[in-house]
Amino acid sequence: MTIIKHELRQNRTSFAVWTASIAFLLIVCVFLFPEMKGEMDSMGNLFASMGRFTAAFGMDRLNFGTLIGYYSIECGNILGLGGALFASLLGISALTKEEKDRTAEFLLTHPVSRMRVITEKLAAVFLQITVINLLILILSLLSIALIGEDIPFKELLLIHGAYFLLQLELACICFGISAFLRRGGAGIGMGLAAAAYFLNLVANISESARFLHWLTPFAYCEGADIIAAGKLDGGRIAVGTTLAVIGITVAYRHYVRKDIR
Amino acid sequence: MNENAIQTRNLTKYYGKTRGIEQIDLTVPRGDFFGFIGPNGAGKSTTIRTLLGLIRPTGGEAKIFGLDIINDRERILSHVGYLPSETSFYPGMRVRDVLKLSAELRGRSFRRSKQPLPRSSHGIATQPRRSDNRCEATLSPWEHDCSETARLLCERLQLDPARKVDELSLGNKKKVSIVCALQHDPDLLILDEPTSGLDPLMQREFFEILRERSAGGTTIFLSSHILSEIQHNCAHAAMIRDGRIIASGSVEDLSRTGARRVSIRGQMDYGALSSVKNLRILSDGADFLYRGDVQALLAVMANGTIRDVSINEPDLEEIFLHYYTD
């Protein structure tokens, strides 16, 4: 528990900034909805004329005039990209920051096993991702209630749940990669999150690139699919879970034997 | 428990193809004050980091208190205090927080209250009462809590626990490390270049603390490139160069090479002497290290015009520089 507590304390500023930023943008977006709703007819025509661009964001299959349609695109992108970046950075830095800041020598010369270090750091990552998602969900629900719209609980929870899984998956993959790094990997973490995001856009645009959906967790966060199906895509989530488990396994296997220079 | 605090056999570490250390054989008996001497890059830190389990040996084996450095790492570390040569702490923490974190990572407590625990005298607190088979479970609450020992150490080292570690000078950061290494009363202290950054007065206080600990039964493994430190404090020593141990034994024996530092005023034929090292010709005389036949030296001197002469035992530093490093 000592390491978890220490991790959370070390990360509190960054956690607060990320939470505030994502929540703020999300709330602003929700507050814009009443204004947008009236203009949806003309907007619908505009988007229809943009062809594949609308497909990239799944806007061809969603009704922008409903709260959930609007929310899953606008807020989904904010939560998706913001959350993915936050989770990736968290995952990639948990282990590497010790070597980058040369504190590994301090931490690992105490009688704590590497196993315990990994486990507690991973727990701290999971805990932070869980709390940020809960906070954002609560603020989002409140803001929807404030603009006087009915809360589409089921769809909203599914969408938020999907993004939660996406963040866990990215964090685990980054955690696995980080076990091999000696210096900070912030660039790798952000790159990975951005690559996953754009991979999904490409997969949405072109029929021939559709297979890319299997590679990116953003595919199972697609609002249009979730709303249409009323559930999450189990197959894609299974693939994502597998990748996450591989990430964690690799982290454990490599880090317990790693030379700390 | 095992008689030896540290024992290594053929301990070898390669970083890829780069040599770290090769076939290191070290034996440090319990309670010893052991010096580990060598120039920078010789493999001192590599040896220490291997012993502490930060890096894995490529060959050989090592035991600390009879426990294997790979398989029993955590058990070993609970008995060890380590002072790294370079110190880095987590940003934003106060000295007190670092000490508390260190204690808690050892499963010890660290009271935050200003109320001191039952007072003990200065000396006792820094000289732990120990039995050979001490384990964490048998510690009294007084021993279990590190804050009082830490407070006394901070006092002696003039370290303010309320300061932020980021704002500390190099020397003060070193002091934080020293307290971290000592506050849990370890059975074995591993010190890597401990005095770098400390001013002479602090160095003296630090070695005073070490001597007290040593008298209390703590084994001390002191790595340094400053030979006078080793000579003044250690009973035994090993010298490492290019990753290999080139000499080891008691500091007394290591100093006893038969070499003498000779200073003369006047003229003589230095060329007639073999085994002269570190010859420095001065305006009215010379100064050199001599390890050879004393008769030959006297004969050459008799043929010269000598006004004054002094022949002394060289210190370990000179011996190391001129004999062990060739």
Coordinates of C-alpha atoms in Angstrom, one line a residue:
Chain A
M1 CA 0.0 0.0 0.0
T2 CA 2.9 2.3 0.7
I3 CA 3.8 2.5 -3.0
I4 CA 0.2 3.0 -4.1
K5 CA -0.2 5.9 -1.7
H6 CA 3.1 7.3 -2.8
E7 CA 2.2 7.0 -6.5
L8 CA -1.1 8.7 -6.0
R9 CA 0.5 11.5 -4.0
Q10 CA 3.2 12.0 -6.7
N11 CA 0.5 12.2 -9.4
R12 CA -2.1 14.3 -7.7
T13 CA -1.4 17.5 -9.6
S14 CA -1.3 15.9 -13.0
F15 CA -4.4 13.9 -12.1
A16 CA -6.3 17.1 -11.1
V17 CA -5.3 18.9 -14.3
W18 CA -6.4 16.1 -16.6
T19 CA -9.6 15.6 -14.7
A20 CA -10.4 19.3 -14.8
S21 CA -9.5 19.7 -18.5
I22 CA -11.5 16.7 -19.8
A23 CA -14.5 17.4 -17.5
F24 CA -14.5 21.1 -18.5
L25 CA -14.5 20.4 -22.2
L26 CA -17.2 17.8 -21.8
I27 CA -19.4 20.1 -19.8
V28 CA -19.0 22.9 -22.3
C29 CA -20.0 20.5 -25.1
V30 CA -23.1 19.4 -23.2
F31 CA -24.0 23.0 -22.6
L32 CA -23.8 23.8 -26.3
F33 CA -26.3 21.1 -27.1
P34 CA -29.6 23.1 -26.7
E35 CA -28.3 25.8 -29.1
M36 CA -27.1 23.2 -31.6
K37 CA -30.4 21.2 -31.4
G38 CA -32.3 24.0 -33.2
E39 CA -29.9 24.1 -36.1
M40 CA -29.7 20.4 -36.6
D41 CA -31.7 20.3 -39.9
S42 CA -29.3 22.5 -41.7
M43 CA -26.4 20.8 -40.0
G44 CA -27.6 17.4 -41.2
N45 CA -27.5 18.6 -44.8
L46 CA -24.0 20.1 -44.3
F47 CA -22.6 16.8 -42.9
A48 CA -24.3 14.8 -45.6
S49 CA -22.4 16.7 -48.2
M50 CA -19.0 16.1 -46.5
G51 CA -19.0 12.4 -47.5
R52 CA -16.3 10.3 -46.0
F53 CA -15.4 12.9 -43.5
T54 CA -18.6 12.4 -41.7
A55 CA -18.1 8.6 -41.8
A56 CA -14.7 9.0 -40.1
F57 CA -16.5 10.2 -37.0
G58 CA -19.5 7.9 -37.4
M59 CA -21.7 11.0 -38.0
D60 CA -23.3 9.3 -41.0
R61 CA -25.0 6.9 -38.8
L62 CA -26.0 9.0 -35.9
N63 CA -28.8 11.5 -35.4
F64 CA -27.1 14.8 -34.4
G65 CA -30.4 16.2 -33.3
T66 CA -30.7 13.8 -30.3
L67 CA -28.7 14.3 -27.2
I68 CA -27.2 10.8 -27.3
G69 CA -26.2 11.2 -31.0
Y70 CA -24.6 14.6 -30.3
Y71 CA -23.0 13.4 -27.1
S72 CA -21.5 10.2 -28.5
I73 CA -19.7 12.2 -31.2
E74 CA -18.7 15.5 -29.6
C75 CA -18.2 14.4 -26.0
G76 CA -17.1 10.9 -27.1
N77 CA -14.1 12.5 -29.0
I78 CA -13.1 14.6 -26.0
L79 CA -13.4 11.7 -23.6
G80 CA -11.8 9.3 -26.0
L81 CA -8.8 11.3 -27.0
G82 CA -8.3 13.0 -23.6
G83 CA -8.8 9.8 -21.7
A84 CA -6.5 7.8 -24.1
L85 CA -3.7 10.3 -23.7
F86 CA -4.1 10.4 -19.9
A87 CA -4.1 6.6 -19.6
S88 CA -1.2 6.1 -22.0
L89 CA 0.9 8.6 -20.2
L90 CA 0.1 7.1 -16.8
G91 CA 0.8 3.6 -18.1
I92 CA 4.1 4.4 -19.8
S93 CA 5.5 6.5 -17.0
A94 CA 4.6 4.4 -13.9
L95 CA 7.8 2.3 -14.2
T96 CA 10.0 4.5 -16.4
K97 CA 9.9 7.6 -14.3
E98 CA 11.8 5.8 -11.6
E99 CA 14.7 5.2 -13.9
K100 CA 14.4 8.5 -15.7
D101 CA 14.5 10.5 -12.4
R102 CA 17.0 8.1 -11.0
T103 CA 14.8 7.2 -8.1
A104 CA 14.8 3.5 -9.0
E105 CA 17.9 3.2 -7.0
F106 CA 16.1 4.5 -3.9
L107 CA 13.0 2.5 -4.3
L108 CA 14.5 -0.8 -5.3
T109 CA 17.1 -0.9 -2.6
H110 CA 14.4 -1.1 -0.1
P111 CA 13.1 -4.6 0.9
V112 CA 10.2 -4.6 -1.6
S113 CA 10.1 -7.2 -4.3
R114 CA 9.9 -6.1 -7.9
M115 CA 6.6 -8.0 -8.1
R116 CA 5.2 -5.8 -5.4
V117 CA 6.5 -2.6 -7.1
I118 CA 4.8 -3.6 -10.4
T119 CA 1.6 -4.7 -8.7
E120 CA 1.2 -1.6 -6.6
K121 CA 2.1 0.7 -9.5
L122 CA -0.4 -1.0 -11.7
A123 CA -3.0 -0.8 -9.0
A124 CA -2.3 3.0 -8.7
V125 CA -2.8 3.3 -12.5
F126 CA -6.1 1.4 -12.4
L127 CA -7.3 3.4 -9.5
Q128 CA -6.6 6.7 -11.1
I129 CA -8.3 5.7 -14.4
T130 CA -11.3 4.5 -12.4
V131 CA -11.6 7.6 -10.4
I132 CA -11.2 10.0 -13.3
N133 CA -13.9 8.1 -15.2
L134 CA -16.3 8.2 -12.3
L135 CA -15.7 11.9 -11.7
I136 CA -16.2 12.7 -15.4
L137 CA -19.3 10.5 -15.6
I138 CA -20.9 12.2 -12.6
L139 CA -20.1 15.7 -13.9
S140 CA -21.5 14.7 -17.3
L141 CA -24.7 13.4 -15.8
L142 CA -25.1 16.6 -13.8
S143 CA -24.5 18.8 -16.8
I144 CA -27.1 16.9 -18.9
A145 CA -29.6 17.3 -16.0
L146 CA -28.8 21.0 -15.9
I147 CA -29.7 21.6 -19.5
G148 CA -33.0 19.9 -18.9
E149 CA -32.5 16.9 -21.1
D150 CA -33.6 13.4 -20.3
I151 CA -30.6 11.3 -19.3
P152 CA -30.2 8.3 -21.6
F153 CA -28.7 6.2 -18.9
K154 CA -28.1 3.0 -20.7
E155 CA -26.4 4.4 -23.8
L156 CA -24.4 6.9 -21.7
L157 CA -23.1 4.2 -19.3
L158 CA -22.2 1.9 -22.3
I159 CA -20.3 4.7 -24.0
H160 CA -18.5 5.7 -20.8
G161 CA -17.8 2.1 -20.0
A162 CA -16.3 1.5 -23.4
Y163 CA -14.0 4.4 -23.0
F164 CA -13.0 3.2 -19.6
L165 CA -12.1 -0.2 -21.1
L166 CA -10.1 1.6 -23.8
Q167 CA -8.1 3.5 -21.3
L168 CA -7.4 0.4 -19.3
E169 CA -6.3 -1.4 -22.4
L170 CA -4.0 1.4 -23.6
A171 CA -2.5 1.8 -20.1
C172 CA -1.7 -1.9 -19.9
I173 CA -0.1 -1.9 -23.3
C174 CA 2.0 1.1 -22.4
F175 CA 2.9 -0.4 -19.1
G176 CA 4.2 -3.5 -20.9
I177 CA 6.3 -1.3 -23.2
S178 CA 7.6 0.8 -20.4
A179 CA 9.2 -2.2 -18.8
F180 CA 11.8 -2.1 -21.6
L181 CA 12.5 1.6 -21.5
R182 CA 15.3 3.2 -19.6
R183 CA 14.4 6.8 -20.2
G184 CA 11.0 8.5 -20.2
G185 CA 8.5 7.2 -22.8
A186 CA 6.0 10.1 -22.8
G187 CA 6.4 10.4 -26.6
I188 CA 5.7 6.7 -27.1
G189 CA 2.7 6.8 -24.9
M190 CA 1.1 9.8 -26.6
G191 CA 2.1 8.4 -30.0
L192 CA 0.4 5.2 -29.3
A193 CA -2.8 6.9 -28.1
A194 CA -2.9 9.1 -31.2
A195 CA -2.1 6.3 -33.5
A196 CA -5.0 4.2 -32.1
Y197 CA -7.3 7.2 -32.5
F198 CA -6.4 7.9 -36.1
L199 CA -6.4 4.2 -37.0
N200 CA -10.0 4.2 -36.1
L201 CA -10.8 7.2 -38.3
V202 CA -9.1 5.5 -41.3
A203 CA -10.9 2.3 -40.6
N204 CA -14.2 4.2 -40.6
I205 CA -13.5 6.0 -43.9
S206 CA -12.5 3.1 -46.1
E207 CA -14.1 -0.2 -46.6
S208 CA -10.8 -1.8 -47.4
A209 CA -9.2 -0.5 -44.2
R210 CA -12.1 -1.9 -42.0
F211 CA -9.9 -4.7 -40.7
L212 CA -7.9 -2.0 -38.8
H213 CA -10.9 -1.9 -36.4
W214 CA -9.4 -5.0 -34.8
L215 CA -6.2 -3.2 -33.9
T216 CA -7.6 -0.1 -32.2
P217 CA -9.6 0.0 -29.0
F218 CA -11.4 3.1 -30.4
A219 CA -13.4 0.7 -32.6
Y220 CA -15.4 -0.7 -29.6
C221 CA -16.0 2.9 -28.4
E222 CA -17.9 3.9 -31.6
G223 CA -21.0 5.6 -30.4
A224 CA -23.0 4.8 -33.5
D225 CA -22.4 1.0 -33.1
I226 CA -23.0 1.0 -29.4
I227 CA -26.3 2.9 -29.7
A228 CA -27.5 0.8 -32.6
A229 CA -26.6 -2.5 -30.9
G230 CA -27.6 -1.5 -27.4
K231 CA -24.5 -3.3 -26.2
L232 CA -20.7 -3.3 -26.5
D233 CA -18.8 -5.4 -29.1
G234 CA -17.7 -8.4 -27.1
G235 CA -15.3 -9.7 -29.9
R236 CA -13.4 -6.5 -30.1
I237 CA -13.3 -6.1 -26.4
A238 CA -11.9 -9.6 -26.1
V239 CA -9.1 -8.7 -28.5
G240 CA -8.4 -5.6 -26.5
T241 CA -8.4 -7.5 -23.2
T242 CA -6.0 -10.0 -24.6
L243 CA -3.6 -7.2 -25.6
A244 CA -3.9 -5.7 -22.1
V245 CA -3.2 -9.0 -20.5
I246 CA -0.2 -9.5 -22.7
G247 CA 1.0 -6.0 -21.8
I248 CA 0.8 -6.8 -18.1
T249 CA 2.4 -10.2 -18.4
V250 CA 5.3 -8.8 -20.4
A251 CA 5.8 -6.1 -17.8
Y252 CA 6.0 -8.6 -15.0
R253 CA 8.2 -11.0 -16.8
H254 CA 10.7 -8.4 -18.0
Y255 CA 10.8 -6.0 -15.1
V256 CA 11.5 -8.6 -12.4
R257 CA 14.8 -9.4 -14.2
K258 CA 15.6 -5.9 -15.5
D259 CA 19.0 -4.4 -14.9
I260 CA 18.5 -1.0 -13.2
R261 CA 21.5 1.1 -14.2
Chain B
M1 CA 23.6 -17.0 11.0
N2 CA 26.4 -17.0 8.6
E3 CA 29.8 -15.7 9.8
N4 CA 30.3 -13.6 6.7
A5 CA 28.4 -10.5 6.0
I6 CA 29.4 -10.6 2.3
Q7 CA 30.8 -13.4 0.3
T8 CA 31.2 -13.5 -3.4
R9 CA 32.6 -16.2 -5.7
N10 CA 33.6 -15.4 -9.3
L11 CA 31.0 -12.7 -9.4
T12 CA 30.9 -11.4 -12.9
K13 CA 28.8 -8.8 -14.7
Y14 CA 28.9 -7.9 -18.3
Y15 CA 26.7 -5.2 -19.8
G16 CA 26.3 -6.8 -23.2
K17 CA 29.9 -7.0 -24.3
T18 CA 31.1 -4.3 -22.0
R19 CA 33.0 -5.4 -18.9
G20 CA 31.5 -4.5 -15.6
I21 CA 33.3 -6.8 -13.2
E22 CA 35.1 -10.1 -13.6
Q23 CA 35.4 -12.9 -11.2
I24 CA 35.2 -10.9 -8.0
D25 CA 36.0 -12.8 -4.9
L26 CA 35.3 -10.9 -1.8
T27 CA 34.9 -12.0 1.8
V28 CA 33.7 -9.5 4.4
P29 CA 33.4 -11.0 7.9
R30 CA 30.5 -9.9 10.2
G31 CA 31.3 -6.8 12.1
D32 CA 34.2 -5.8 9.8
F33 CA 34.9 -2.3 8.6
F34 CA 35.8 -3.1 5.0
G35 CA 37.2 -0.7 2.4
F36 CA 36.6 -1.2 -1.3
I37 CA 39.1 0.9 -3.2
G38 CA 39.5 1.6 -6.9
P39 CA 39.6 4.4 -9.4
N40 CA 36.4 5.7 -11.1
G41 CA 35.0 3.1 -13.5
A42 CA 36.9 0.2 -12.0
G43 CA 33.7 -1.6 -11.1
K44 CA 33.0 -0.6 -7.5
S45 CA 29.4 0.5 -8.2
T46 CA 28.8 -2.4 -10.4
T47 CA 29.8 -4.8 -7.6
I48 CA 27.6 -2.9 -5.1
R49 CA 24.6 -2.8 -7.5
T50 CA 24.9 -6.5 -8.1
L51 CA 25.0 -7.2 -4.4
L52 CA 21.9 -5.1 -3.9
G53 CA 20.0 -6.9 -6.7
L54 CA 19.7 -3.8 -8.9
I55 CA 21.5 -5.7 -11.7
R56 CA 21.8 -9.4 -12.3
P57 CA 25.2 -11.0 -12.3
T58 CA 26.2 -12.8 -15.6
G59 CA 28.2 -15.3 -13.6
G60 CA 29.3 -16.4 -10.2
E61 CA 27.4 -16.1 -7.0
A62 CA 27.2 -13.9 -4.0
K63 CA 25.8 -14.2 -0.5
I64 CA 25.0 -11.7 2.1
F65 CA 24.6 -13.0 5.6
G66 CA 24.5 -16.4 3.9
L67 CA 21.5 -15.5 1.8
D68 CA 21.5 -15.6 -2.0
I69 CA 21.5 -12.1 -3.6
I70 CA 19.0 -13.2 -6.3
N71 CA 16.6 -15.5 -4.4
D72 CA 16.6 -13.8 -1.0
R73 CA 16.9 -10.2 -2.2
E74 CA 14.1 -8.7 0.0
R75 CA 15.3 -10.5 3.1
I76 CA 18.8 -9.2 2.5
L77 CA 17.7 -5.7 1.8
S78 CA 15.8 -5.6 5.1
H79 CA 19.1 -5.9 6.9
V80 CA 21.0 -3.5 4.7
G81 CA 21.4 0.2 4.6
Y82 CA 22.6 1.6 1.3
L83 CA 24.1 5.0 0.6
P84 CA 24.2 5.5 -3.2
S85 CA 27.0 7.7 -4.7
E86 CA 24.4 9.9 -6.5
T87 CA 21.3 10.7 -4.8
S88 CA 17.9 11.5 -6.4
F89 CA 14.6 11.8 -4.6
Y90 CA 11.1 12.2 -5.7
P91 CA 10.3 15.8 -6.5
G92 CA 8.1 17.9 -4.2
M93 CA 8.8 15.9 -1.1
R94 CA 10.1 17.2 2.2
V95 CA 13.1 15.6 3.9
R96 CA 10.7 14.2 6.5
D97 CA 8.5 12.7 3.9
V98 CA 11.4 11.0 2.2
L99 CA 12.5 9.5 5.6
K100 CA 9.0 8.4 6.3
L101 CA 8.6 6.8 2.9
S102 CA 11.9 5.0 3.3
A103 CA 10.8 3.7 6.8
E104 CA 7.4 2.6 5.5
L105 CA 9.0 0.8 2.5
R106 CA 10.8 -1.2 5.1
G107 CA 7.6 -2.0 6.9
R108 CA 8.6 0.3 9.8
S109 CA 6.7 3.2 11.2
F110 CA 7.7 6.8 11.3
R111 CA 5.9 9.0 13.8
R112 CA 5.0 12.4 12.6
S113 CA 4.2 13.9 16.0
K114 CA 6.6 16.4 17.5
Q115 CA 6.4 14.5 20.7
P116 CA 9.6 12.5 21.0
L117 CA 9.5 8.9 22.1
P118 CA 11.0 8.1 25.5
R119 CA 14.3 9.8 25.5
S120 CA 17.5 7.8 25.2
S121 CA 21.0 9.2 25.4
H122 CA 22.7 10.5 22.3
G123 CA 25.0 7.5 21.9
I124 CA 22.5 4.7 22.4
A125 CA 20.2 5.8 19.8
T126 CA 22.8 5.7 17.1
Q127 CA 24.3 2.6 18.4
P128 CA 21.6 0.0 18.1
R129 CA 21.3 -2.8 20.6
R130 CA 21.4 -5.9 18.5
S131 CA 21.3 -9.6 18.7
D132 CA 22.5 -11.7 15.8
N133 CA 19.1 -13.1 14.9
R134 CA 17.1 -9.9 15.1
C135 CA 14.2 -10.0 12.8
E136 CA 11.5 -7.4 12.2
A137 CA 8.9 -9.3 14.3
T138 CA 11.0 -9.1 17.4
L139 CA 11.6 -5.4 17.3
S140 CA 10.2 -3.5 20.2
P141 CA 7.9 -0.6 19.3
W142 CA 10.7 1.8 20.1
E143 CA 13.0 0.0 17.6
H144 CA 10.2 -0.4 15.1
D145 CA 9.8 3.3 14.7
C146 CA 12.5 5.1 12.9
S147 CA 11.6 8.6 13.6
E148 CA 13.7 9.0 16.8
T149 CA 16.8 7.6 15.3
A150 CA 16.2 9.8 12.2
R151 CA 15.7 12.8 14.4
L152 CA 19.0 12.3 16.2
L153 CA 20.8 11.7 12.9
C154 CA 19.3 14.8 11.4
E155 CA 20.4 16.8 14.5
R156 CA 24.0 15.5 14.3
L157 CA 24.2 16.1 10.5
Q158 CA 22.5 19.5 10.8
L159 CA 19.8 18.6 8.4
D160 CA 16.4 20.3 8.6
P161 CA 13.7 17.7 8.1
A162 CA 11.2 20.4 7.0
R163 CA 13.2 21.4 3.9
K164 CA 12.1 20.4 0.5
V165 CA 14.5 17.9 -1.1
D166 CA 14.5 19.7 -4.5
E167 CA 15.9 22.8 -2.8
L168 CA 18.8 21.0 -1.0
S169 CA 22.4 21.3 -2.0
L170 CA 24.3 18.2 -3.0
G171 CA 25.8 17.8 0.4
N172 CA 22.4 18.1 2.1
K173 CA 20.9 15.6 -0.3
K174 CA 23.7 13.3 0.7
K175 CA 22.7 13.7 4.3
V176 CA 19.2 12.7 3.5
S177 CA 20.6 9.5 2.0
I178 CA 22.7 8.9 5.0
V179 CA 19.7 9.1 7.3
C180 CA 17.8 6.8 5.0
A181 CA 20.6 4.3 5.1
L182 CA 21.0 4.4 8.9
Q183 CA 17.6 5.2 10.5
H184 CA 16.5 1.5 10.5
D185 CA 19.7 0.3 12.3
P186 CA 20.8 -2.0 9.5
D187 CA 23.2 -4.9 10.2
L188 CA 25.2 -4.1 7.0
L189 CA 25.9 -0.7 5.7
I190 CA 26.9 -0.4 2.0
L191 CA 28.3 3.0 1.3
D192 CA 29.2 4.1 -2.2
E193 CA 31.5 7.1 -2.3
P194 CA 29.8 8.4 0.8
T195 CA 31.7 11.6 1.4
S196 CA 31.4 13.3 -1.9
G197 CA 29.6 16.6 -1.4
L198 CA 30.1 16.7 2.3
D199 CA 32.2 19.4 3.8
P200 CA 35.2 18.3 6.0
L201 CA 33.3 18.9 9.3
M202 CA 30.4 16.8 8.2
Q203 CA 32.7 14.1 6.9
R204 CA 34.2 13.9 10.4
E205 CA 30.8 13.7 12.0
F206 CA 29.8 11.1 9.5
F207 CA 32.8 8.9 10.1
E208 CA 32.2 9.4 13.8
I209 CA 28.7 7.9 13.4
L210 CA 30.1 5.1 11.3
R211 CA 32.6 4.2 14.0
E212 CA 29.8 4.2 16.6
R213 CA 27.8 1.9 14.4
S214 CA 30.8 -0.3 13.8
A215 CA 31.4 -0.5 17.6
G216 CA 27.8 -1.6 17.9
G217 CA 28.4 -4.5 15.6
T218 CA 27.3 -3.2 12.3
T219 CA 29.3 -4.4 9.3
I220 CA 30.4 -1.6 7.1
F221 CA 31.3 -1.9 3.4
L222 CA 32.9 1.4 2.3
S223 CA 33.6 2.0 -1.3
S224 CA 35.8 4.9 -2.1
H225 CA 38.5 6.2 -4.3
I226 CA 39.9 8.3 -1.5
L227 CA 42.5 6.1 0.1
S228 CA 43.0 8.1 3.3
E229 CA 39.3 7.5 4.1
I230 CA 39.9 3.8 3.9
Q231 CA 43.2 3.9 5.7
H232 CA 41.9 5.8 8.6
N233 CA 38.7 3.9 9.1
C234 CA 38.9 0.4 7.7
A235 CA 40.3 -2.8 9.1
H236 CA 40.4 -4.7 5.8
A237 CA 40.3 -3.6 2.2
A238 CA 40.2 -4.9 -1.3
M239 CA 41.4 -3.0 -4.4
I240 CA 39.6 -3.2 -7.7
R241 CA 40.9 -2.2 -11.0
D242 CA 39.5 -2.8 -14.5
G243 CA 36.8 -5.0 -13.0
R244 CA 39.2 -7.3 -11.1
I245 CA 40.3 -7.5 -7.5
I246 CA 44.1 -6.8 -7.6
A247 CA 44.8 -6.9 -3.9
S248 CA 43.0 -7.6 -0.7
G249 CA 43.8 -8.1 2.9
S250 CA 44.2 -6.0 6.1
V251 CA 44.8 -2.4 5.5
E252 CA 48.0 -2.8 7.5
D253 CA 49.3 -5.5 5.2
L254 CA 48.3 -3.6 2.1
S255 CA 50.3 -0.7 3.3
R256 CA 53.3 -2.8 4.1
T257 CA 55.0 -3.1 0.7
G258 CA 58.5 -2.3 1.9
A259 CA 58.3 0.9 -0.1
R260 CA 59.7 4.1 1.5
R261 CA 59.3 7.7 0.7
V262 CA 62.7 9.2 0.6
S263 CA 63.4 12.9 0.6
I264 CA 66.9 14.2 0.4
R265 CA 68.6 17.6 0.4
G266 CA 71.8 17.7 -1.7
Q267 CA 73.0 15.8 -4.8
M268 CA 73.2 12.1 -5.6
D269 CA 73.1 9.9 -8.7
Y270 CA 69.5 8.8 -9.0
G271 CA 70.2 6.9 -12.2
A272 CA 72.3 4.4 -10.3
L273 CA 69.2 3.2 -8.4
S274 CA 66.6 0.8 -9.6
S275 CA 63.1 0.6 -8.2
V276 CA 62.7 4.3 -8.0
K277 CA 59.2 5.7 -8.6
N278 CA 57.5 9.1 -8.6
L279 CA 60.9 10.9 -8.7
R280 CA 60.6 14.6 -8.2
I281 CA 63.8 16.6 -8.6
L282 CA 63.7 19.8 -6.6
S283 CA 66.1 22.7 -6.8
D284 CA 68.2 21.5 -3.8
G285 CA 67.3 17.8 -3.6
A286 CA 64.8 15.2 -4.6
D287 CA 61.8 13.2 -3.4
F288 CA 61.0 9.6 -4.5
L289 CA 59.4 6.3 -3.6
Y290 CA 61.9 3.5 -3.2
R291 CA 61.3 -0.2 -3.0
G292 CA 64.6 -2.0 -3.3
D293 CA 67.8 -3.0 -1.6
V294 CA 68.4 -0.6 1.3
Q295 CA 72.2 -1.2 1.1
A296 CA 72.2 -0.1 -2.5
L297 CA 70.3 3.1 -1.6
L298 CA 72.8 3.9 1.2
A299 CA 75.8 3.3 -1.1
V300 CA 74.4 5.7 -3.7
M301 CA 73.7 8.2 -1.0
A302 CA 77.2 7.9 0.4
N303 CA 78.7 8.7 -3.0
G304 CA 76.6 11.8 -3.2
T305 CA 76.7 15.0 -1.2
I306 CA 73.7 14.7 1.1
R307 CA 72.9 17.4 3.6
D308 CA 69.7 16.0 4.9
V309 CA 67.6 12.9 4.5
S310 CA 64.3 11.6 5.7
I311 CA 62.9 8.1 5.0
N312 CA 59.3 7.5 5.8
E313 CA 56.6 4.9 5.3
P314 CA 54.4 6.1 2.4
D315 CA 50.7 6.3 3.0
L316 CA 48.3 3.9 1.3
E317 CA 47.4 6.5 -1.3
E318 CA 50.9 6.6 -2.6
I319 CA 51.3 2.9 -2.5
F320 CA 48.1 2.4 -4.4
L321 CA 48.9 5.0 -7.0
H322 CA 52.4 3.8 -7.7
Y323 CA 52.4 0.1 -7.1
Y324 CA 48.9 -1.3 -7.5
T325 CA 48.0 0.6 -10.6
D326 CA 50.9 -0.3 -12.8

